[in-house]
Amino acid sequence: KLLYHLEKEEKMPDGMCIDVEGKLWVACIDGGRIIRIDPETGKRIQTVKMPTPRITSCCFGGKDYSEMYVTSAYDGLDESTLAKEPHAGEIFKITGLGVKGIPQNFYAA
């Protein structure tokens, strides 16, 4: 079942995570954003624009899982593009989203 069809400016989906409300957060590689999708309605309900386009993954963390950590890539970018995208390859922390993530599950080996 198709959950959501990305808009042209969102480019391609990459890493994802779920919040406590059951909403899906998707890193949009080459789209420079994280989007929040309601899986019940299939609608995008939030967009967080990032300072670099190659956004690769997202996860919640911090003491109470209220911080989102976002990774980005710089591989495949030539020197002139890297000069225009100085934040490529960095890790970002986003606060103030108004929602928390779910603690990870630990499994015994």
C-alpha atoms as a PDB file:
ATOM      1  CA  LYS A   1       0.000   0.000   0.000  1.00  0.00           C
ATOM      2  CA  LEU A   2       1.336   3.407  -0.964  1.00  0.00           C
ATOM      3  CA  LEU A   3       1.534   5.591   2.143  1.00  0.00           C
ATOM      4  CA  TYR A   4       2.700   8.907   0.674  1.00  0.00           C
ATOM      5  CA  HIS A   5       3.818  10.192  -2.718  1.00  0.00           C
ATOM      6  CA  LEU A   6       6.742  12.597  -2.363  1.00  0.00           C
ATOM      7  CA  GLU A   7       6.405  16.012  -3.951  1.00  0.00           C
ATOM      8  CA  LYS A   8       8.978  16.965  -6.606  1.00  0.00           C
ATOM      9  CA  GLU A   9      10.898  19.280  -4.229  1.00  0.00           C
ATOM     10  CA  GLU A  10      11.121  16.530  -1.579  1.00  0.00           C
ATOM     11  CA  LYS A  11      13.225  14.415  -3.980  1.00  0.00           C
ATOM     12  CA  MET A  12      13.924  10.925  -2.534  1.00  0.00           C
ATOM     13  CA  PRO A  13      13.222   9.318   0.846  1.00  0.00           C
ATOM     14  CA  ASP A  14      16.116   8.058   2.935  1.00  0.00           C
ATOM     15  CA  GLY A  15      16.292   7.363   6.701  1.00  0.00           C
ATOM     16  CA  MET A  16      13.104   7.422   8.791  1.00  0.00           C
ATOM     17  CA  CYS A  17      11.856   7.284  12.368  1.00  0.00           C
ATOM     18  CA  ILE A  18       8.560   7.279  14.282  1.00  0.00           C
ATOM     19  CA  ASP A  19       7.423   9.656  17.044  1.00  0.00           C
ATOM     20  CA  VAL A  20       5.234   8.905  20.088  1.00  0.00           C
ATOM     21  CA  GLU A  21       2.146   9.982  18.138  1.00  0.00           C
ATOM     22  CA  GLY A  22       2.838   7.311  15.511  1.00  0.00           C
ATOM     23  CA  LYS A  23       3.813   9.816  12.843  1.00  0.00           C
ATOM     24  CA  LEU A  24       6.570   9.007  10.354  1.00  0.00           C
ATOM     25  CA  TRP A  25       9.557  11.350   9.941  1.00  0.00           C
ATOM     26  CA  VAL A  26      11.410  11.002   6.623  1.00  0.00           C
ATOM     27  CA  ALA A  27      14.796  12.420   5.633  1.00  0.00           C
ATOM     28  CA  CYS A  28      14.615  13.680   2.042  1.00  0.00           C
ATOM     29  CA  ILE A  29      17.988  13.199   0.425  1.00  0.00           C
ATOM     30  CA  ASP A  30      18.692  15.929  -2.125  1.00  0.00           C
ATOM     31  CA  GLY A  31      15.514  17.644  -0.887  1.00  0.00           C
ATOM     32  CA  GLY A  32      17.126  19.435   2.060  1.00  0.00           C
ATOM     33  CA  ARG A  33      14.353  18.631   4.511  1.00  0.00           C
ATOM     34  CA  ILE A  34      12.752  16.291   6.983  1.00  0.00           C
ATOM     35  CA  ILE A  35       9.033  15.712   6.533  1.00  0.00           C
ATOM     36  CA  ARG A  36       6.489  14.386   9.024  1.00  0.00           C
ATOM     37  CA  ILE A  37       3.762  12.204   7.569  1.00  0.00           C
ATOM     38  CA  ASP A  38       0.514  11.028   9.145  1.00  0.00           C
ATOM     39  CA  PRO A  39       0.294   7.345   8.145  1.00  0.00           C
ATOM     40  CA  GLU A  40      -3.465   7.307   8.811  1.00  0.00           C
ATOM     41  CA  THR A  41      -4.250  10.035   6.276  1.00  0.00           C
ATOM     42  CA  GLY A  42      -1.164   9.856   4.041  1.00  0.00           C
ATOM     43  CA  LYS A  43      -0.715  13.630   4.399  1.00  0.00           C
ATOM     44  CA  ARG A  44       2.455  15.579   5.098  1.00  0.00           C
ATOM     45  CA  ILE A  45       1.827  17.505   8.310  1.00  0.00           C
ATOM     46  CA  GLN A  46       5.178  19.162   8.937  1.00  0.00           C
ATOM     47  CA  THR A  47       8.326  20.145   7.060  1.00  0.00           C
ATOM     48  CA  VAL A  48      11.660  21.063   8.620  1.00  0.00           C
ATOM     49  CA  LYS A  49      14.004  22.641   6.084  1.00  0.00           C
ATOM     50  CA  MET A  50      17.678  21.921   6.597  1.00  0.00           C
ATOM     51  CA  PRO A  51      20.745  24.039   5.693  1.00  0.00           C
ATOM     52  CA  THR A  52      22.082  21.464   3.211  1.00  0.00           C
ATOM     53  CA  PRO A  53      20.322  19.315   0.599  1.00  0.00           C
ATOM     54  CA  ARG A  54      21.765  15.815   1.148  1.00  0.00           C
ATOM     55  CA  ILE A  55      19.800  14.849   4.275  1.00  0.00           C
ATOM     56  CA  THR A  56      20.284  11.141   4.967  1.00  0.00           C
ATOM     57  CA  SER A  57      18.634  10.099   8.233  1.00  0.00           C
ATOM     58  CA  CYS A  58      16.876  11.230  11.391  1.00  0.00           C
ATOM     59  CA  CYS A  59      16.296   9.872  14.884  1.00  0.00           C
ATOM     60  CA  PHE A  60      15.059  11.117  18.228  1.00  0.00           C
ATOM     61  CA  GLY A  61      17.389  11.301  21.207  1.00  0.00           C
ATOM     62  CA  GLY A  62      18.330  13.294  24.250  1.00  0.00           C
ATOM     63  CA  LYS A  63      17.282  12.735  27.849  1.00  0.00           C
ATOM     64  CA  ASP A  64      13.566  12.633  27.054  1.00  0.00           C
ATOM     65  CA  TYR A  65      13.721  11.940  23.282  1.00  0.00           C
ATOM     66  CA  SER A  66      12.614  15.487  22.467  1.00  0.00           C
ATOM     67  CA  GLU A  67      15.640  16.239  20.283  1.00  0.00           C
ATOM     68  CA  MET A  68      15.947  15.094  16.693  1.00  0.00           C
ATOM     69  CA  TYR A  69      19.355  14.272  15.280  1.00  0.00           C
ATOM     70  CA  VAL A  70      19.770  14.543  11.523  1.00  0.00           C
ATOM     71  CA  THR A  71      22.654  13.334   9.392  1.00  0.00           C
ATOM     72  CA  SER A  72      23.746  14.646   6.015  1.00  0.00           C
ATOM     73  CA  ALA A  73      26.151  13.491   3.321  1.00  0.00           C
ATOM     74  CA  TYR A  74      28.940  15.074   1.341  1.00  0.00           C
ATOM     75  CA  ASP A  75      30.030  12.049  -0.699  1.00  0.00           C
ATOM     76  CA  GLY A  76      29.769  12.472  -4.440  1.00  0.00           C
ATOM     77  CA  LEU A  77      29.910  16.278  -4.270  1.00  0.00           C
ATOM     78  CA  ASP A  78      32.700  17.986  -6.198  1.00  0.00           C
ATOM     79  CA  GLU A  79      34.788  20.814  -4.738  1.00  0.00           C
ATOM     80  CA  SER A  80      32.704  23.605  -6.255  1.00  0.00           C
ATOM     81  CA  THR A  81      29.470  22.119  -4.880  1.00  0.00           C
ATOM     82  CA  LEU A  82      31.072  21.590  -1.457  1.00  0.00           C
ATOM     83  CA  ALA A  83      32.088  25.258  -1.450  1.00  0.00           C
ATOM     84  CA  LYS A  84      28.396  26.182  -1.970  1.00  0.00           C
ATOM     85  CA  GLU A  85      27.215  23.624   0.617  1.00  0.00           C
ATOM     86  CA  PRO A  86      29.498  24.139   3.648  1.00  0.00           C
ATOM     87  CA  HIS A  87      27.162  22.162   5.949  1.00  0.00           C
ATOM     88  CA  ALA A  88      27.193  18.993   3.817  1.00  0.00           C
ATOM     89  CA  GLY A  89      28.304  16.012   5.901  1.00  0.00           C
ATOM     90  CA  GLU A  90      27.381  17.572   9.247  1.00  0.00           C
ATOM     91  CA  ILE A  91      25.092  16.224  11.970  1.00  0.00           C
ATOM     92  CA  PHE A  92      22.337  18.543  13.189  1.00  0.00           C
ATOM     93  CA  LYS A  93      20.277  18.704  16.377  1.00  0.00           C
ATOM     94  CA  ILE A  94      16.714  20.009  16.115  1.00  0.00           C
ATOM     95  CA  THR A  95      14.808  21.095  19.225  1.00  0.00           C
ATOM     96  CA  GLY A  96      11.354  22.554  19.767  1.00  0.00           C
ATOM     97  CA  LEU A  97       9.475  20.153  17.488  1.00  0.00           C
ATOM     98  CA  GLY A  98       6.718  19.734  20.080  1.00  0.00           C
ATOM     99  CA  VAL A  99       6.838  15.946  19.833  1.00  0.00           C
ATOM    100  CA  LYS A 100       9.057  13.221  21.251  1.00  0.00           C
ATOM    101  CA  GLY A 101      10.494  10.053  19.832  1.00  0.00           C
ATOM    102  CA  ILE A 102      10.118   6.502  21.018  1.00  0.00           C
ATOM    103  CA  PRO A 103      12.916   4.948  23.072  1.00  0.00           C
ATOM    104  CA  GLN A 104      14.819   2.271  21.182  1.00  0.00           C
ATOM    105  CA  ASN A 105      14.245  -1.403  21.861  1.00  0.00           C
ATOM    106  CA  PHE A 106      17.112  -3.375  23.326  1.00  0.00           C
ATOM    107  CA  TYR A 107      17.455  -7.029  22.452  1.00  0.00           C
ATOM    108  CA  ALA A 108      19.502  -9.617  24.276  1.00  0.00           C
ATOM    109  CA  ALA A 109      22.172 -11.238  22.146  1.00  0.00           C
END
